[in-house]
Coordinates of C-alpha atoms in Angstrom, one line a residue:
Q1332 CA -1.1 -16.3 7.7
V1333 CA 0.7 -13.2 6.5
Q1334 CA 2.2 -10.4 8.5
L1335 CA 3.1 -7.0 7.3
V1336 CA 5.7 -4.4 8.2
E1337 CA 5.6 -0.9 6.8
S1338 CA 8.3 1.7 6.7
G1339 CA 9.1 5.0 5.0
G1340 CA 6.5 7.5 6.1
G1341 CA 7.3 10.9 7.6
P1342 CA 7.4 14.6 7.0
V1343 CA 8.3 16.0 3.6
Q1344 CA 8.1 19.4 1.9
P1345 CA 5.7 20.0 -1.1
G1346 CA 7.4 18.8 -4.3
G1347 CA 9.5 16.3 -2.4
S1348 CA 9.6 12.5 -2.5
L1349 CA 9.1 9.6 -0.2
R1350 CA 9.3 5.9 -0.6
L1351 CA 7.1 3.6 1.4
S1352 CA 7.9 -0.1 1.8
C1353 CA 5.7 -3.0 3.0
A1354 CA 7.3 -6.3 3.6
A1355 CA 5.2 -9.4 4.0
S1356 CA 6.2 -12.6 5.9
G1357 CA 4.6 -15.9 6.6
S1358 CA 2.6 -17.6 3.9
V1359 CA 3.9 -15.3 1.1
A1360 CA 3.3 -17.9 -1.6
S1361 CA -0.4 -17.5 -1.1
I1362 CA -0.4 -13.7 -1.8
K1363 CA -2.5 -12.6 -4.7
A1364 CA -2.1 -8.8 -4.5
M1365 CA -0.8 -6.0 -2.3
G1366 CA -1.6 -2.4 -2.2
W1367 CA -1.5 1.0 -0.5
Y1368 CA -4.6 2.7 0.8
R1369 CA -5.2 6.0 2.6
Q1370 CA -7.7 7.1 5.1
V1371 CA -8.9 10.5 6.1
P1372 CA -10.2 10.3 9.7
G1373 CA -13.8 9.5 9.8
K1374 CA -13.9 8.3 6.2
K1375 CA -13.5 5.0 4.4
R1376 CA -10.1 3.8 3.2
T1377 CA -9.5 4.5 -0.5
L1378 CA -7.1 3.0 -2.9
V1379 CA -3.8 4.7 -3.7
A1380 CA -2.1 2.0 -5.7
S1381 CA -2.2 -1.8 -5.9
I1382 CA -0.2 -4.5 -7.7
T1383 CA -1.0 -8.2 -8.3
T1384 CA 1.5 -11.0 -8.3
D1385 CA 1.1 -10.9 -12.1
G1386 CA 2.3 -7.3 -12.0
I1387 CA -1.0 -5.6 -12.9
T1388 CA -1.2 -2.2 -11.3
D1389 CA -4.0 0.2 -10.5
Y1390 CA -3.8 3.8 -9.3
A1391 CA -6.1 6.4 -7.9
D1392 CA -6.5 9.2 -10.5
S1393 CA -5.1 11.7 -8.0
V1394 CA -1.7 10.0 -8.0
K1395 CA -1.3 8.9 -11.6
G1396 CA 2.0 10.2 -13.0
R1397 CA 3.4 11.0 -9.5
F1398 CA 3.3 7.7 -7.6
T1399 CA 4.7 4.3 -8.7
I1400 CA 4.0 1.0 -7.1
S1401 CA 6.4 -1.9 -7.6
R1402 CA 7.3 -5.2 -6.0
D1403 CA 10.3 -7.4 -5.4
S1404 CA 10.9 -10.6 -7.4
G1405 CA 9.6 -12.7 -4.5
N1406 CA 6.3 -10.9 -4.5
S1407 CA 6.7 -10.3 -0.8
T1408 CA 7.6 -6.7 -0.6
I1409 CA 6.0 -3.7 -2.3
Y1410 CA 7.2 -0.2 -2.7
L1411 CA 5.4 3.1 -3.3
Q1412 CA 7.6 5.7 -4.8
M1413 CA 5.8 9.0 -4.1
N1414 CA 7.1 12.0 -6.1
M1415 CA 5.9 15.6 -6.5
L1416 CA 4.1 15.3 -3.2
K1417 CA 1.3 17.8 -2.4
P1418 CA -0.2 18.9 0.9
E1419 CA -3.3 17.0 -0.1
D1420 CA -1.3 13.8 -0.1
T1421 CA -1.1 14.1 3.7
D1422 CA -2.7 11.1 5.3
V1423 CA -2.1 7.8 6.9
Y1424 CA -1.1 5.2 4.4
Y1425 CA -2.1 1.6 5.0
C1426 CA -0.6 -1.5 3.3
K1427 CA -3.0 -4.3 2.5
V1428 CA -2.4 -7.8 1.4
L1429 CA -4.8 -10.2 -0.2
Y1430 CA -4.0 -13.8 0.1
L1431 CA -5.6 -17.3 0.2
D1432 CA -5.9 -19.1 3.4
R1433 CA -5.4 -22.8 3.8
W1434 CA -9.0 -23.5 2.7
G1435 CA -8.6 -21.4 -0.4
Y1436 CA -10.6 -18.4 0.8
E1437 CA -9.4 -14.8 0.1
V1438 CA -8.3 -13.0 3.2
E1439 CA -7.4 -9.3 3.6
Y1440 CA -4.9 -8.2 6.1
W1441 CA -4.0 -4.6 6.9
A1442 CA -0.8 -3.2 8.4
R1443 CA -1.0 -0.5 11.1
G1444 CA -0.4 2.4 8.8
T1445 CA 2.4 4.9 8.3
A1446 CA 1.8 8.7 8.3
V1447 CA 2.8 10.9 5.5
T1448 CA 2.8 14.7 6.1
V1449 CA 3.4 17.1 3.3
S1450 CA 4.0 20.6 4.6
A1451 CA 6.2 23.6 4.1

């Protein structure tokens, strides 16, 4: 099993920056990918950015050029550097990990979410 701990959300002014962190523990050697998603209340969670253990990244069009996802050398912690934040970036951001269980099946696990509020 893998557990996740998020940190780094909070209030920020438009144009400002925040850095989100998501640390995995447990069976980290089985991790295949991690990522950040956001969810507007009442709607489906959508991708913000993701990164595989091979370092392949993917971004939502709305954050390209402003957000950067990265990971530590142990592939157990990811970071989301959020620059040039806009009010429309306001949301709850969820960290997700994709890993293989003991039987080789892919499992998704979500953290609780961290709120980002961009407001003057």
